[in-house]
Structure formats: C-alpha cells, structure tokens
Short mmCIF file of C-alpha atoms and ligand atoms in Angstrom, two decimals:
data_model
loop_
_atom_site.label_atom_id
_atom_site.label_comp_id
_atom_site.label_asym_id
_atom_site.label_seq_id
_atom_site.Cartn_x
_atom_site.Cartn_y
_atom_site.Cartn_z
CA MET A 25 16.45 24.25 13.82
CA SER A 26 13.78 21.66 13.05
CA ASP A 27 14.46 17.95 13.36
CA PRO A 28 16.00 16.31 10.32
CA VAL A 29 13.80 13.84 8.44
CA ILE A 30 16.35 11.18 9.17
CA GLU A 31 19.73 10.96 10.80
CA VAL A 32 22.24 8.18 10.27
CA ARG A 33 24.89 7.66 12.93
CA ASP A 34 28.05 5.72 12.18
CA LEU A 35 26.20 3.28 9.96
CA LYS A 36 27.95 0.02 9.14
CA LEU A 37 26.60 -2.75 7.00
CA ARG A 38 28.40 -6.02 6.39
CA PHE A 39 27.33 -8.78 4.02
CA PRO A 40 28.66 -12.30 3.84
CA SER A 41 30.43 -12.73 0.49
CA LEU A 42 28.74 -14.90 -2.12
CA ASP A 43 30.61 -18.04 -1.07
CA GLY A 44 30.04 -17.19 2.57
CA THR A 45 33.72 -17.29 3.53
CA GLU A 46 34.39 -13.53 3.69
CA VAL A 47 32.85 -10.33 4.97
CA VAL A 48 31.97 -7.51 2.56
CA HIS A 49 32.20 -4.12 4.30
CA ALA A 50 29.60 -2.49 2.03
CA VAL A 51 29.07 0.54 4.32
CA ASP A 52 31.71 1.19 6.91
CA GLY A 53 30.99 4.16 9.15
CA VAL A 54 28.80 6.78 7.53
CA SER A 55 26.99 9.62 9.36
CA PHE A 56 24.68 12.25 7.95
CA ARG A 57 21.30 13.96 8.34
CA ILE A 58 18.73 14.77 5.72
CA GLU A 59 16.69 17.90 6.42
CA ALA A 60 12.99 18.28 5.57
CA GLY A 61 12.48 19.24 1.93
CA GLU A 62 16.15 18.77 1.08
CA THR A 63 17.75 16.79 -1.73
CA PHE A 64 20.75 14.93 -0.42
CA GLY A 65 22.86 13.61 -3.30
CA ILE A 66 25.04 10.52 -2.98
CA ILE A 67 27.61 9.86 -5.69
CA GLY A 68 30.42 7.38 -6.24
CA GLU A 69 31.52 4.55 -8.49
CA SER A 70 29.61 1.30 -8.68
CA GLY A 71 30.31 -0.79 -5.59
CA SER A 72 30.89 2.13 -3.24
CA GLY A 73 27.86 1.31 -1.06
CA LYS A 74 25.30 3.85 -2.30
CA SER A 75 22.41 1.43 -2.81
CA THR A 76 23.11 -0.22 0.51
CA ILE A 77 22.84 3.16 2.27
CA GLY A 78 19.56 3.78 0.41
CA ARG A 79 18.12 0.42 1.43
CA VAL A 80 18.99 1.05 5.05
CA LEU A 81 17.26 4.47 4.90
CA VAL A 82 13.96 2.88 3.90
CA GLY A 83 14.31 -0.11 6.22
CA LEU A 84 14.92 -2.78 3.55
CA LEU A 85 18.19 -3.62 5.31
CA ASN A 86 19.04 -3.42 8.98
CA PRO A 87 22.34 -1.85 10.01
CA SER A 88 25.08 -4.18 11.29
CA ASP A 89 26.20 -1.28 13.50
CA GLY A 90 25.23 2.31 14.12
CA ASP A 91 21.78 3.79 14.40
CA ILE A 92 19.05 5.56 12.46
CA VAL A 93 17.10 8.36 14.11
CA PHE A 94 13.84 9.81 12.81
CA ALA A 95 11.24 12.03 14.45
CA GLY A 96 13.62 12.27 17.39
CA ARG A 97 13.51 8.51 18.01
CA SER A 98 16.17 5.94 17.51
CA ARG A 99 15.51 2.85 15.39
CA SER A 100 17.05 0.67 18.07
CA SER A 101 14.67 2.02 20.73
CA ILE A 102 11.33 1.30 19.05
CA SER A 103 9.43 -1.92 18.44
CA GLY A 104 9.37 -3.69 15.10
CA ARG A 105 5.71 -2.79 14.75
CA GLU A 106 6.26 0.94 15.30
CA TRP A 107 9.17 0.81 12.88
CA ARG A 108 7.08 -0.81 10.14
CA LYS A 109 4.50 1.95 10.55
CA ALA A 110 7.09 4.73 10.54
CA ARG A 111 8.77 3.20 7.50
CA ARG A 112 5.84 4.13 5.29
CA GLY A 113 7.13 7.67 5.43
CA PHE A 114 10.33 6.47 3.73
CA GLN A 115 9.93 5.19 0.20
CA MET A 116 12.32 4.12 -2.54
CA ILE A 117 12.34 4.27 -6.34
CA PHE A 118 14.78 2.14 -8.31
CA GLN A 119 16.70 2.36 -11.55
CA ASP A 120 14.72 -0.47 -13.13
CA SER A 121 11.31 1.03 -13.86
CA ASN A 122 9.87 -2.50 -14.08
CA ALA A 123 11.08 -3.55 -10.64
CA ALA A 124 7.96 -2.49 -8.74
CA LEU A 125 5.41 -3.09 -11.53
CA ASN A 126 3.80 -6.48 -11.95
CA PRO A 127 3.60 -7.15 -15.73
CA ARG A 128 0.25 -8.91 -15.28
CA MET A 129 -1.36 -6.05 -13.35
CA THR A 130 -2.91 -2.94 -14.86
CA ILE A 131 -1.30 0.36 -13.95
CA LEU A 132 -4.35 1.13 -11.82
CA ASP A 133 -3.91 -2.05 -9.78
CA SER A 134 -0.19 -1.32 -9.38
CA LEU A 135 -1.06 2.14 -8.11
CA ILE A 136 -3.62 0.76 -5.68
CA GLU A 137 -1.42 -2.00 -4.28
CA PRO A 138 0.65 0.07 -1.83
CA MET A 139 -2.53 1.77 -0.54
CA ARG A 140 -4.20 -1.60 -0.09
CA ILE A 141 -1.24 -2.85 1.96
CA ALA A 142 -1.26 0.34 4.06
CA GLY A 143 -5.00 -0.06 4.65
CA GLY A 144 -7.60 2.49 5.78
CA ARG A 145 -9.11 3.45 2.40
CA SER A 146 -12.15 2.13 0.59
CA ARG A 147 -11.78 0.66 -2.91
CA GLU A 148 -13.36 3.79 -4.41
CA GLU A 149 -11.08 6.12 -2.44
CA MET A 150 -8.04 4.16 -3.56
CA ARG A 151 -9.17 4.35 -7.19
CA GLU A 152 -9.70 8.11 -7.03
CA THR A 153 -6.43 8.68 -5.23
CA ALA A 154 -4.58 6.52 -7.77
CA LEU A 155 -6.02 8.46 -10.72
CA ALA A 156 -5.18 11.78 -9.08
CA ALA A 157 -1.62 10.58 -8.50
CA LEU A 158 -1.36 9.55 -12.16
CA VAL A 159 -2.38 13.03 -13.27
CA ARG A 160 -0.05 14.57 -10.71
CA VAL A 161 2.95 12.88 -12.37
CA GLY A 162 1.91 14.08 -15.82
CA LEU A 163 0.12 11.01 -17.21
CA ARG A 164 -3.40 10.76 -18.60
CA PRO A 165 -6.02 8.96 -16.46
CA ASP A 166 -6.74 6.48 -19.29
CA MET A 167 -3.20 5.10 -18.83
CA ALA A 168 -4.57 3.42 -15.71
CA GLN A 169 -6.10 0.65 -17.81
CA ARG A 170 -2.84 -0.19 -19.56
CA TYR A 171 -0.21 -2.78 -18.71
CA PRO A 172 3.44 -1.93 -18.00
CA HIS A 173 4.68 -3.18 -21.41
CA GLU A 174 2.47 -0.60 -23.11
CA LEU A 175 4.37 2.25 -21.45
CA SER A 176 7.78 3.79 -22.20
CA GLY A 177 10.57 3.72 -19.62
CA GLY A 178 9.93 7.34 -18.70
CA GLN A 179 6.19 6.73 -18.30
CA LYS A 180 6.86 3.70 -16.09
CA GLN A 181 9.16 5.76 -13.93
CA ARG A 182 6.34 8.30 -13.58
CA VAL A 183 4.02 5.49 -12.49
CA ASN A 184 6.58 4.41 -9.91
CA ILE A 185 6.56 7.95 -8.53
CA ALA A 186 2.75 8.00 -8.57
CA ARG A 187 2.63 4.73 -6.61
CA ILE A 188 4.30 6.21 -3.57
CA LEU A 189 2.57 9.62 -3.48
CA PRO A 190 -0.63 8.35 -1.73
CA LEU A 191 1.58 7.07 1.10
CA GLU A 192 2.58 10.69 1.77
CA PRO A 193 6.29 9.96 2.19
CA ARG A 194 8.58 12.44 3.91
CA LEU A 195 11.68 10.98 2.32
CA VAL A 196 12.07 9.29 -1.06
CA VAL A 197 15.26 7.43 -1.85
CA CYS A 198 15.88 7.68 -5.59
CA ASP A 199 18.43 5.07 -6.62
CA GLU A 200 19.78 5.74 -10.13
CA VAL A 201 16.22 6.64 -11.17
CA VAL A 202 17.19 8.25 -14.46
CA ALA A 203 20.23 6.08 -15.32
CA ALA A 204 18.24 3.76 -17.62
CA LEU A 205 16.33 6.56 -19.37
CA ASP A 206 17.17 8.32 -22.61
CA VAL A 207 19.11 11.49 -22.00
CA SER A 208 16.27 13.44 -23.66
CA ILE A 209 13.80 12.26 -20.99
CA ARG A 210 16.05 12.60 -17.96
CA GLY A 211 15.52 16.34 -17.68
CA GLU A 212 11.73 15.92 -17.67
CA ILE A 213 11.84 13.33 -14.90
CA LEU A 214 14.26 15.44 -12.84
CA ASN A 215 11.87 18.38 -13.26
CA LEU A 216 8.99 16.23 -12.03
CA PHE A 217 10.99 15.33 -8.92
CA ARG A 218 11.70 19.01 -8.39
CA ASP A 219 8.03 20.04 -8.80
CA LEU A 220 6.84 17.37 -6.36
CA GLN A 221 9.42 18.48 -3.84
CA ARG A 222 8.29 22.08 -4.11
CA ASP A 223 4.60 21.20 -3.81
CA LEU A 224 4.75 18.40 -1.27
CA GLY A 225 7.85 19.26 0.75
CA LEU A 226 9.47 15.88 0.05
CA ALA A 227 13.06 15.19 0.98
CA TYR A 228 15.13 13.07 -1.39
CA ALA A 229 18.20 10.94 -1.05
CA PHE A 230 19.28 11.09 -4.66
CA ILE A 231 21.74 8.34 -5.55
CA ALA A 232 23.65 8.22 -8.83
CA HIS A 233 27.05 7.30 -10.22
CA ASP A 234 26.72 10.27 -12.57
CA ILE A 235 27.88 13.43 -10.85
CA SER A 236 26.20 15.73 -13.39
CA VAL A 237 22.76 14.22 -12.63
CA VAL A 238 23.26 14.55 -8.89
CA ALA A 239 24.60 18.09 -9.21
CA GLN A 240 21.50 19.18 -11.15
CA ILE A 241 19.08 18.28 -8.41
CA SER A 242 20.89 18.16 -5.07
CA ASP A 243 21.23 20.78 -2.36
CA ARG A 244 24.10 18.88 -0.79
CA VAL A 245 26.28 16.11 -2.14
CA ALA A 246 28.09 13.27 -0.38
CA VAL A 247 30.90 11.55 -2.27
CA THR A 248 31.25 7.86 -1.36
CA TYR A 249 34.25 5.63 -1.79
CA LEU A 250 34.40 2.02 -0.58
CA GLY A 251 31.67 2.37 2.00
CA ARG A 252 32.75 5.74 3.43
CA PHE A 253 32.03 9.37 2.71
CA VAL A 254 35.16 11.17 1.54
CA GLU A 255 33.56 14.59 1.00
CA LEU A 256 30.26 16.25 1.89
CA GLY A 257 29.07 19.78 1.28
CA ALA A 258 26.70 22.11 -0.51
CA THR A 259 26.55 21.09 -4.18
CA GLY A 260 28.07 24.34 -5.42
CA ASP A 261 30.98 24.05 -2.98
CA VAL A 262 31.71 20.42 -3.84
CA ILE A 263 31.51 21.08 -7.59
CA GLU A 264 33.37 24.37 -7.69
CA ARG A 265 35.83 23.81 -4.86
CA ALA A 266 36.30 20.05 -4.54
CA LEU A 267 38.48 19.18 -1.56
CA HIS A 268 39.03 15.45 -2.10
CA PRO A 269 41.19 13.91 -4.86
CA TYR A 270 38.48 11.36 -5.60
CA THR A 271 35.93 14.14 -6.17
CA VAL A 272 38.42 15.86 -8.45
CA ALA A 273 38.77 12.63 -10.43
CA LEU A 274 34.98 12.16 -10.73
CA LEU A 275 34.57 15.75 -11.87
CA SER A 276 37.38 15.54 -14.32
CA ALA A 277 35.91 12.39 -15.90
CA GLU A 278 32.92 14.49 -17.00
CA PRO A 279 32.98 15.20 -20.74
CA GLN A 280 32.22 18.83 -19.91
CA PRO A 281 33.92 19.58 -16.64
CA LEU A 282 31.37 21.09 -14.30
CA PRO A 283 33.46 23.43 -12.18
CA ARG A 284 35.08 26.41 -13.76
CA ALA A 285 38.15 25.81 -11.66
CA LEU A 286 38.66 22.43 -13.32
CA ARG A 287 38.32 23.69 -16.86
CA ASP A 288 41.95 22.95 -17.07
CA ASP A 289 44.02 21.53 -19.89
CA ARG A 290 44.56 18.36 -17.91
CA ARG A 291 42.33 15.55 -16.82
CA LEU A 292 42.85 13.25 -13.82
CA VAL A 293 42.41 9.66 -14.92
CA LEU A 294 42.20 7.06 -12.18
CA GLN A 295 44.02 3.82 -12.81
CA GLY A 296 42.50 0.49 -11.94
CA ASP A 297 39.22 -0.49 -10.39
CA ILE A 298 37.79 0.27 -7.02
CA PRO A 299 39.49 -2.14 -4.53
CA SER A 300 37.52 -4.92 -2.88
CA PRO A 301 35.37 -4.01 0.12
CA VAL A 302 36.36 -7.37 1.61
CA ASN A 303 39.83 -6.05 2.40
CA PRO A 304 39.73 -2.29 2.04
CA PRO A 305 43.15 -0.59 1.82
CA SER A 306 44.70 0.53 5.12
CA GLY A 307 44.78 4.21 6.11
CA CYS A 308 42.95 6.29 3.54
CA ARG A 309 40.99 3.88 1.35
CA PHE A 310 41.68 5.97 -1.71
CA HIS A 311 45.46 6.03 -1.28
CA THR A 312 46.07 3.15 -3.73
CA ARG A 313 44.69 5.29 -6.56
CA CYS A 314 45.53 8.79 -5.38
CA PRO A 315 48.17 10.96 -7.05
CA TRP A 316 48.43 13.04 -3.87
CA ALA A 317 49.15 10.04 -1.61
CA THR A 318 52.16 10.17 0.69
CA GLU A 319 53.46 7.80 3.34
CA ILE A 320 50.90 8.84 5.98
CA CYS A 321 47.97 8.05 3.66
CA GLY A 322 48.64 4.31 3.64
CA ARG A 323 49.05 4.25 7.40
CA VAL A 324 46.60 6.68 9.03
CA ASP A 325 42.89 6.88 8.38
CA PRO A 326 42.24 10.59 7.67
CA GLU A 327 39.94 12.43 10.04
CA TRP A 328 36.56 13.75 8.87
CA ARG A 329 37.31 17.49 8.98
CA GLU A 330 35.11 20.54 8.34
CA LEU A 331 37.53 22.63 6.33
CA ARG A 332 35.01 25.22 5.23
CA SER A 333 31.61 26.00 6.63
CA GLY A 334 29.40 22.94 6.02
CA HIS A 335 32.04 21.39 3.75
CA ARG A 336 33.73 18.28 5.13
CA VAL A 337 36.46 16.04 3.80
CA ALA A 338 38.51 13.02 4.82
CA CYS A 339 41.94 13.70 3.27
CA HIS A 340 45.35 14.36 4.83
CA HIS A 341 46.33 16.76 2.06
CA ALA A 342 43.18 18.85 1.64
CA THR A 343 43.35 22.43 2.89
CA PRO A 344 40.61 25.07 3.03
CA GLU A 345 42.06 26.37 -0.24
CA GLY A 346 41.74 22.95 -1.88
CA LEU A 347 44.51 20.52 -2.79
CA PRO A 348 48.13 21.42 -3.44
CA SER A 349 49.43 20.90 -6.97
CA PRO A 350 49.40 17.10 -7.39
CA GLY A 351 52.80 16.60 -8.97
CA ARG A 352 54.60 17.96 -5.94
CA ALA A 353 52.54 16.38 -3.16
CA GLY A 354 52.90 12.77 -4.23
CA THR A 355 56.03 10.94 -3.23
CA ARG A 356 54.64 7.52 -4.05
CA GLU A 357 54.57 5.92 -7.42
CA MET A 358 51.89 7.69 -9.42
CA THR A 359 48.75 5.59 -9.56
CA ALA A 360 46.73 8.09 -11.52
CA THR A 361 47.87 10.04 -14.51
CA TRP A 362 47.11 13.47 -15.83
CA GLU A 363 46.24 13.42 -19.49
CA GLU A 364 46.59 16.46 -21.70
CA THR A 365 43.16 17.27 -23.08
CA SER A 366 44.02 20.24 -25.27
N1 ADP B 416 23.24 -8.73 -0.77
C1 ADP B 416 24.56 -8.61 -0.88
N2 ADP B 416 25.40 -9.64 -0.55
C2 ADP B 416 26.74 -9.51 -0.66
N3 ADP B 416 27.35 -8.38 -1.06
C3 ADP B 416 26.59 -7.35 -1.43
C4 ADP B 416 25.15 -7.39 -1.35
N4 ADP B 416 24.66 -6.20 -1.77
C5 ADP B 416 25.73 -5.44 -2.08
N5 ADP B 416 26.89 -6.12 -1.86
C6 ADP B 416 28.26 -5.60 -2.05
O1 ADP B 416 28.39 -4.45 -1.27
C7 ADP B 416 29.15 -3.46 -1.97
C8 ADP B 416 28.34 -2.19 -2.11
O2 ADP B 416 27.25 -2.45 -2.99
P1 ADP B 416 26.17 -1.35 -3.39
O3 ADP B 416 25.63 -0.74 -2.15
O4 ADP B 416 25.22 -1.99 -4.30
O5 ADP B 416 27.05 -0.26 -4.15
P2 ADP B 416 26.64 0.85 -5.24
O6 ADP B 416 25.15 1.05 -5.16
O7 ADP B 416 27.42 2.06 -4.87
O8 ADP B 416 27.05 0.30 -6.57
C9 ADP B 416 29.56 -4.09 -3.28
O9 ADP B 416 30.85 -4.63 -3.14
C10 ADP B 416 28.54 -5.16 -3.49
O10 ADP B 416 29.05 -6.22 -4.26
MG1 MG B 417 23.72 0.87 -6.68
#
C-alpha cells in the first residue's frame, strides 16, 4: 500500500479558556490516516473539535500531544523550515468565502498572492497561472479584474479554490465550505470539488456539521464528539449500518433519513447541548445523552474497536450487527427520547 498523504497519531490539542483559568480539551486523542486521492469526511455538532483538527492538519495549530506524519516523516522530527515548506502541500478553505479575500484587492491579485509568497515564478507566469486557475474552477477570465464584493458567495468560494490550485496541494482541508451557500449552489460546488479530485488526485478532509453534505462527497466518514472520534468507516457503512448511538442521532435528525434501515417511524432526539470540553463526562463522553447508556458507560472509556472490516466504533453496546433495541438496553434515566414521526 502507498503511504497515506497524512497520518495523525493520538492528536491532542488543548486551549486555555477565554478567561485563562481553565483548559479546553478541544481534541483529545484522535488517530487517522488520509490516503492519496481520498475524501475523508469529519462530522459532528458545533464544538466537537472538527475545525481544530483541520487547522492542525494544515499546520495552523501545533498539537499539544501526539504526532503528524507525512511523506513517511514525523512532524516532530523535522525542522521548522522543512515543515513550512512541506505545509504548502496542505491547504485549507473556510466556510466564510471572504476570509481569504482582501476586499481592496482585485481577484487577480488575490489569486497571485499565495504564489508570490511561495516564490519561484515571474509576474507573467503568476498572471497566466492565476487566469488558468480561474477558468479551471468555472469562472470567466474577466472576473480577474473584479473585487470580491462584485462576486456571489458561490463565485467567491470558487476563487478560494482557484487560489490554492497553483500551490499543487496534495491535501485540501474543506471546513464547512458549502454551509454558507444557498442550497441550490451547494451541489455545483461539491461537483467542482469532485472534478478537481478526479483530475488532480487531491485528497480532502471534508468537515461539516451536516451529515448529508459529508455523505455526498466522502469515501470515509469520521464522527466526532467532544474531541474524540466515536465512529469511523466507509461512508456507506456508517450511513446504512451506523454502530454508534450518536451517529444514529445525527442521522435521525435529517429531515429525510439517509439510511434505509433508519426509515423508521421513530426519531432519536438528543436532549440538551454538547457538554463542555473543559470537563468532559467520565467514561464514554456521550453517556450523558445516550439512551443506550448503562452503568459501565459512565465509568469506563469504551475501547476503539473494529467491529466490521474498516468500520470502527467506541461504544460498549455496539455489536457487529449494530445496536440492540434502545428501550431495553438503557437502565439509566432516559436522556434522549424517541419521537413518533408517523
Ligand atoms: N482559540 C481557541 N481558544 C479557546 N478555545 C477554543 C479555541 N478554538 C476552539 N476552541 C474550543 O475548542 C472546542 C472545539 O472547537 P472547534 O474545533 O472549533 O469545533 P467545531 O469546528 O467542531 O465546531 C470548542 O469548545 C471551542 O470553543
Ligand atoms: Mg468548526
């Protein structure tokens, strides 16, 4: 097997809280690899640590613990200079299409900027490369003379994609890149990502809180909860045969349930908000909201188990066949309810 584009080993990232008195465990022990040309989806509620993982992947944040390995070399073993060079192969696109565009710069200058910083190209080469990138993402070359405010959200997101293409990235972290776009445009932008992947062999880490978006584009999906992965597998397996109660809840919150198996007459509705990552719950972090939770769940951290080929889960109650019927498993007070939907 070829080397993965990037491998993350037991990544932890802690922030000081806003008032500086507490520690936020934003990412707390996550391991995974992203293969060349693959789309690795990361889903979970707001606050589960997705963006933090993304920022670590592109080197915007340094891990508090754990390591990152790329091209067979560990982040901790190379110099800062080598790392800055290698980092160019890892780029990120954000939800806010304005984030990377200077309102006072023409689109052309915004496209040229990353090439200028990288160095090695003449002004004319940069201009030609920028225009080619613009066309590659489906925009007309005359757009280059415009300013960001003259473009729609979808067009700006295309420009943001065009900006990174000349850097020839191997991995692009896409953080909620279609969340702010009209639903009618989302499909077009997802198709563009797909086309570029096919033509350029890009790998993506595709982050979203919306499971249906991630499911459309990802080869594999990781489900995050409070800084940990609770489930990871091929998209079809996770969607059709979810092993973790949290995944079941995310799927069942979809207006049109994705998996056939869940086209049930009941919907799992989670009560309450995601707990604070300052003091995550003991044992399984999801136990405070889980209808399957039993005594062991509050006490023992569940192991990360491969229950089916390539399909892993951290849950005491999951079996290769899925989860037992929820009513019977739970002995604790129910913290989630099943609502009749038909
Ligand atoms: N710079 C920061 N300083 C302090 N806490 C942060 C910082 N960035 C993120 N956090 C906290 O870390 C947790 C994970 O955040 P984030 O990775 O943005 O989650 P997500 O992208 O899944 O919404 C949240 O509790 C968030 O408030
Ligand atoms: Mg985020």
